[in-house]
XYZ file of C-alpha atoms in Angstrom:
334
model
C 3.502 -24.325 7.334
C 1.628 -27.384 5.958
C -0.988 -25.077 4.443
C 1.721 -23.058 2.707
C 3.320 -26.218 1.287
C -0.047 -27.465 0.009
C -0.802 -24.077 -1.543
C 2.554 -24.026 -3.343
C 2.081 -27.572 -4.621
C -1.324 -26.597 -5.987
C 0.096 -23.523 -7.692
C 2.990 -25.465 -9.200
C 0.580 -27.714 -11.087
C -0.824 -24.706 -12.963
C 0.869 -23.254 -16.042
C -0.820 -19.887 -16.436
C 1.434 -18.293 -19.028
C 2.376 -21.237 -21.260
C 2.966 -20.220 -24.877
C 1.946 -16.635 -24.075
C 5.140 -14.936 -22.967
C 4.598 -11.630 -21.245
C 8.215 -10.787 -20.382
C 10.623 -13.375 -21.785
C 11.934 -12.729 -25.303
C 13.994 -15.569 -26.829
C 15.591 -13.115 -29.288
C 16.724 -10.814 -26.497
C 17.286 -12.793 -23.316
C 20.584 -14.508 -22.693
C 20.846 -18.259 -22.210
C 22.477 -17.305 -18.892
C 19.466 -15.298 -17.673
C 18.740 -17.314 -14.452
C 22.382 -17.306 -13.370
C 22.869 -13.600 -14.030
C 19.678 -12.967 -12.085
C 20.952 -14.896 -9.044
C 24.221 -12.937 -9.088
C 22.405 -9.613 -9.409
C 19.964 -10.549 -6.658
C 22.573 -11.893 -4.268
C 24.966 -8.968 -4.589
C 22.328 -6.261 -4.925
C 23.035 -4.792 -1.481
C 26.752 -4.273 -2.147
C 25.653 -1.115 -3.925
C 25.752 0.287 -0.390
C 29.348 -0.290 0.804
C 28.675 1.658 4.002
C 26.408 -1.075 5.353
C 27.089 -4.266 3.439
C 30.078 -6.370 2.437
C 30.544 -9.565 0.420
C 33.442 -10.744 2.594
C 33.029 -14.115 4.385
C 30.056 -15.037 2.227
C 29.787 -18.642 3.458
C 29.806 -17.485 7.084
C 27.064 -14.960 6.351
C 24.978 -17.580 4.568
C 25.201 -19.813 7.641
C 24.128 -16.911 9.839
C 21.176 -16.064 7.588
C 20.051 -19.706 7.543
C 20.220 -19.869 11.335
C 18.008 -16.779 11.510
C 15.275 -18.029 9.164
C 15.095 -21.785 9.759
C 13.181 -21.344 13.024
C 11.058 -18.257 12.349
C 8.840 -18.387 15.444
C 11.785 -18.735 17.817
C 13.815 -15.977 16.146
C 10.889 -13.568 15.841
C 10.300 -13.822 19.586
C 14.020 -13.571 20.364
C 14.384 -10.339 18.383
C 11.397 -8.528 19.875
C 8.257 -10.433 18.969
C 5.570 -10.364 16.304
C 4.363 -6.858 17.137
C 7.829 -5.427 16.564
C 8.195 -7.369 13.305
C 4.925 -5.914 11.962
C 5.787 -2.409 13.145
C 9.262 -2.477 11.599
C 8.620 -4.366 8.364
C 5.094 -3.190 7.482
C 4.417 0.113 9.249
C 7.735 1.907 8.754
C 9.904 3.109 5.859
C 11.306 -0.422 5.618
C 8.133 -1.433 3.796
C 9.273 0.547 0.727
C 11.958 -1.949 -0.425
C 9.802 -4.830 0.837
C 7.017 -3.869 -1.557
C 9.156 -2.466 -4.376
C 11.975 -4.980 -4.617
C 10.597 -8.112 -2.980
C 6.911 -7.994 -3.913
C 6.660 -6.075 -7.210
C 10.129 -6.915 -8.488
C 9.898 -10.471 -7.217
C 6.646 -11.222 -9.043
C 8.031 -9.691 -12.253
C 11.224 -11.756 -12.092
C 9.334 -14.933 -11.212
C 7.252 -14.672 -14.378
C 10.354 -13.857 -16.418
C 12.215 -16.913 -15.145
C 9.207 -19.211 -15.440
C 8.797 -18.216 -19.076
C 12.522 -18.775 -19.636
C 12.336 -22.338 -18.290
C 9.154 -23.021 -20.264
C 10.825 -21.875 -23.489
C 13.883 -24.045 -22.901
C 11.781 -27.118 -22.190
C 12.610 -27.628 -18.525
C 10.297 -30.017 -16.657
C 8.312 -28.193 -13.964
C 9.416 -24.648 -14.946
C 7.477 -23.326 -11.949
C 9.765 -25.192 -9.565
C 12.896 -23.966 -11.323
C 11.659 -20.386 -11.213
C 10.924 -20.741 -7.502
C 14.369 -22.205 -6.779
C 16.263 -19.521 -8.684
C 14.300 -16.608 -7.245
C 14.756 -17.923 -3.729
C 18.459 -18.555 -4.350
C 18.792 -14.861 -5.202
C 16.678 -13.827 -2.214
C 18.600 -16.028 0.212
C 21.945 -14.782 -1.082
C 20.745 -11.228 -0.595
C 19.637 -11.976 2.974
C 23.055 -13.489 3.694
C 24.863 -10.293 2.748
C 22.386 -8.252 4.783
C 23.741 -9.917 7.932
C 26.763 -7.631 7.435
C 25.125 -4.884 9.492
C 24.224 -5.160 13.157
C 20.915 -3.294 12.710
C 19.533 -6.059 10.471
C 17.825 -8.692 12.614
C 16.020 -11.924 11.800
C 12.806 -9.892 11.386
C 14.081 -8.432 8.119
C 14.995 -11.827 6.651
C 11.802 -13.511 7.814
C 9.548 -10.720 6.507
C 11.317 -10.827 3.137
C 11.391 -14.599 2.650
C 8.161 -15.708 4.338
C 5.902 -12.750 3.563
C 6.891 -10.502 0.644
C 8.885 -12.994 -1.465
C 6.278 -15.706 -0.972
C 3.446 -13.280 -1.770
C 5.314 -12.243 -4.929
C 5.640 -15.858 -6.043
C 1.946 -16.540 -5.456
C 0.784 -13.307 -7.117
C 2.943 -14.007 -10.169
C 0.195 -16.505 -11.091
C -2.554 -13.885 -10.857
C -3.115 -12.773 -14.436
C -5.058 -9.628 -13.491
C -2.283 -8.501 -11.169
C 0.472 -9.208 -13.677
C -1.440 -7.469 -16.481
C -1.809 -4.457 -14.197
C 1.954 -4.392 -13.517
C 3.005 -4.940 -17.115
C 0.314 -3.023 -19.027
C -1.095 -0.304 -16.758
C 2.064 0.398 -14.737
C 4.536 -0.567 -17.502
C 6.947 -2.206 -15.047
C 10.248 -3.396 -16.516
C 13.488 -4.757 -15.096
C 16.568 -2.635 -15.660
C 19.066 -4.848 -13.840
C 22.776 -4.166 -13.830
C 25.497 -6.188 -15.551
C 27.495 -7.984 -12.825
C 31.275 -7.963 -13.188
C 33.811 -10.171 -11.425
C 36.869 -8.134 -10.474
C 40.139 -9.852 -11.341
C 41.829 -7.509 -8.880
C 39.736 -7.890 -5.724
C 38.011 -11.268 -6.414
C 34.673 -9.608 -5.708
C 31.595 -8.731 -7.745
C 30.753 -5.166 -8.619
C 28.141 -3.457 -10.806
C 25.555 -5.984 -9.606
C 21.997 -5.156 -8.629
C 18.279 -5.508 -9.277
C 16.433 -2.393 -10.429
C 13.014 -1.754 -11.930
C 11.218 1.089 -13.673
C 7.519 1.920 -13.839
C 5.754 4.441 -16.107
C 2.052 4.465 -15.116
C -0.186 4.987 -18.123
C -2.538 7.290 -16.248
C 0.307 9.815 -15.824
C 1.398 9.888 -19.469
C 0.669 12.919 -21.639
C 1.343 14.468 -25.062
C -0.094 11.366 -26.758
C 2.178 9.112 -24.716
C 5.393 10.807 -25.810
C 6.001 12.158 -22.305
C 6.007 9.609 -19.498
C 6.826 10.261 -15.837
C 8.835 7.346 -14.463
C 9.947 5.907 -11.159
C 13.133 3.842 -11.002
C 13.447 1.780 -7.827
C 16.011 -0.477 -6.221
C 19.005 0.547 -4.124
C 18.637 3.826 -6.022
C 15.196 5.449 -6.035
C 14.761 7.964 -8.842
C 11.887 9.885 -10.384
C 11.922 11.694 -13.705
C 10.535 12.017 -17.187
C 10.840 9.830 -20.288
C 10.594 11.414 -23.738
C 9.826 9.531 -26.962
C 11.898 11.645 -29.381
C 11.786 9.220 -32.322
C 9.759 6.158 -33.112
C 10.899 3.462 -30.628
C 13.630 5.702 -29.181
C 13.301 7.069 -25.649
C 15.553 9.188 -23.459
C 14.866 9.479 -19.739
C 16.254 11.923 -17.191
C 15.706 11.762 -13.451
C 17.014 12.486 -10.000
C 16.610 10.885 -6.620
C 18.439 9.060 -3.868
C 21.175 6.462 -3.738
C 20.657 4.658 -0.438
C 23.355 4.769 2.219
C 20.972 3.879 5.096
C 18.364 1.410 3.760
C 16.387 1.188 7.003
C 15.851 4.931 7.294
C 15.682 5.427 3.513
C 18.504 7.980 3.591
C 21.173 8.557 0.973
C 22.912 10.932 -1.408
C 21.381 12.764 -4.368
C 21.854 10.965 -7.685
C 21.171 12.069 -11.273
C 20.474 9.513 -14.004
C 20.134 9.364 -17.790
C 18.752 6.344 -19.673
C 18.361 5.571 -23.360
C 16.118 2.911 -24.904
C 15.436 1.663 -28.392
C 12.718 -0.781 -29.444
C 11.568 -0.999 -25.842
C 14.932 -2.169 -24.455
C 17.576 -0.398 -22.420
C 20.636 0.687 -24.420
C 22.560 2.437 -21.703
C 22.425 4.172 -18.343
C 24.530 6.888 -16.745
C 24.425 7.560 -13.004
C 26.119 10.591 -11.481
C 26.831 10.471 -7.732
C 25.173 7.059 -7.566
C 25.479 3.770 -5.739
C 28.564 1.653 -5.036
C 30.430 4.815 -4.065
C 30.871 5.832 -7.728
C 30.941 9.480 -8.706
C 29.721 8.374 -12.138
C 28.979 5.066 -13.863
C 28.107 4.238 -17.467
C 26.541 0.914 -18.492
C 26.154 0.018 -22.175
C 23.904 -2.981 -22.754
C 23.800 -5.709 -25.444
C 20.750 -4.047 -27.012
C 23.119 -1.279 -28.155
C 26.290 -3.278 -28.832
C 24.905 -6.588 -30.134
C 26.560 -7.931 -33.299
C 25.140 -11.114 -34.834
C 25.317 -13.743 -32.061
C 27.647 -11.703 -29.849
C 25.970 -9.921 -26.919
C 28.571 -7.616 -25.363
C 27.972 -5.360 -22.395
C 30.317 -2.676 -21.098
C 30.679 -0.732 -17.868
C 33.000 2.062 -16.852
C 32.817 4.140 -13.716
C 34.847 6.342 -11.424
C 35.166 5.494 -7.749
C 34.643 8.377 -5.360
C 38.111 9.324 -4.169
C 39.797 7.993 -7.308
C 40.074 4.773 -9.274
C 38.369 3.535 -12.427
C 35.999 0.560 -12.501
C 35.973 -1.214 -15.847
C 34.238 -4.350 -17.065
C 33.186 -6.283 -20.173
C 30.701 -9.120 -20.523
C 30.323 -11.211 -23.687
C 27.826 -14.105 -23.836
C 28.506 -15.033 -20.209
C 26.477 -14.952 -16.976
C 28.802 -12.213 -15.698
C 31.626 -10.121 -17.045
C 35.270 -9.659 -16.119
C 37.049 -6.476 -15.186
C 38.584 -4.509 -12.366
C 36.902 -2.418 -9.696
C 39.909 -0.166 -9.057
C 42.179 0.571 -12.007
């Protein structure tokens, strides 16, 4: 543990990306970016209502903390180090560990670090670390909802994959590979606080990658992979200059450990490299369809509105609006 602390302190004295923003865009990104990120990260797993719930959040946070504060003791209690490695590295569980925690985590760490640099925060590295781990810890708390999630899952996420993501976010070659060669981007949701249920909905972290080596037709056709609690593959088509439509199909997870779920179809539209809107049919959060319209499409002067409407499976409309706030307001069952 002392070696890890010393390594982090060494890293935090280095400012690799100062004045050379790779992800952050002051003209695009909201002043509320870190707070929206924490909400999206914390409530990401509620996209699967069959396994996870946001009820009794403080109780779940206490449980998660008890599971991770003594890693050696809890690893042995829940089956030992061999079982942890087998389950979290050599099984299907490694897919979200690498996709969301490692790749997504390093992307978001750079994004937040650049945000804090731009806004003149002292020690932006520390702030980025605190906000990313706040999101990760909140997510682990909600994962205690299901009896099949043991301390091994939390410990692997927080001590291995999340920590590796933070460290690798300082590796310029690795980040250039993610951003340039793999064209990774964050397509996070727009979290909405329901005035009816006093819960969040439409929250989640999602990413897309379009590897350059798979592109064809002079880059106008790009295979893509969208990953998060919904894993989708498809094709992006540049139909006008700086305008892209993407269509794909895949799986909305209902059993995250076994990587099982229902078939989902998605449509995305981008302009000037930013997401305008997304439509999911038969997707996560038990919605038969869900449409998100983002500020890139609806922006007017200094107003950055976002809009979401969806239909709950079995009936009921979800509706939300966000305007220059860290989250929006709406109802999850109209």
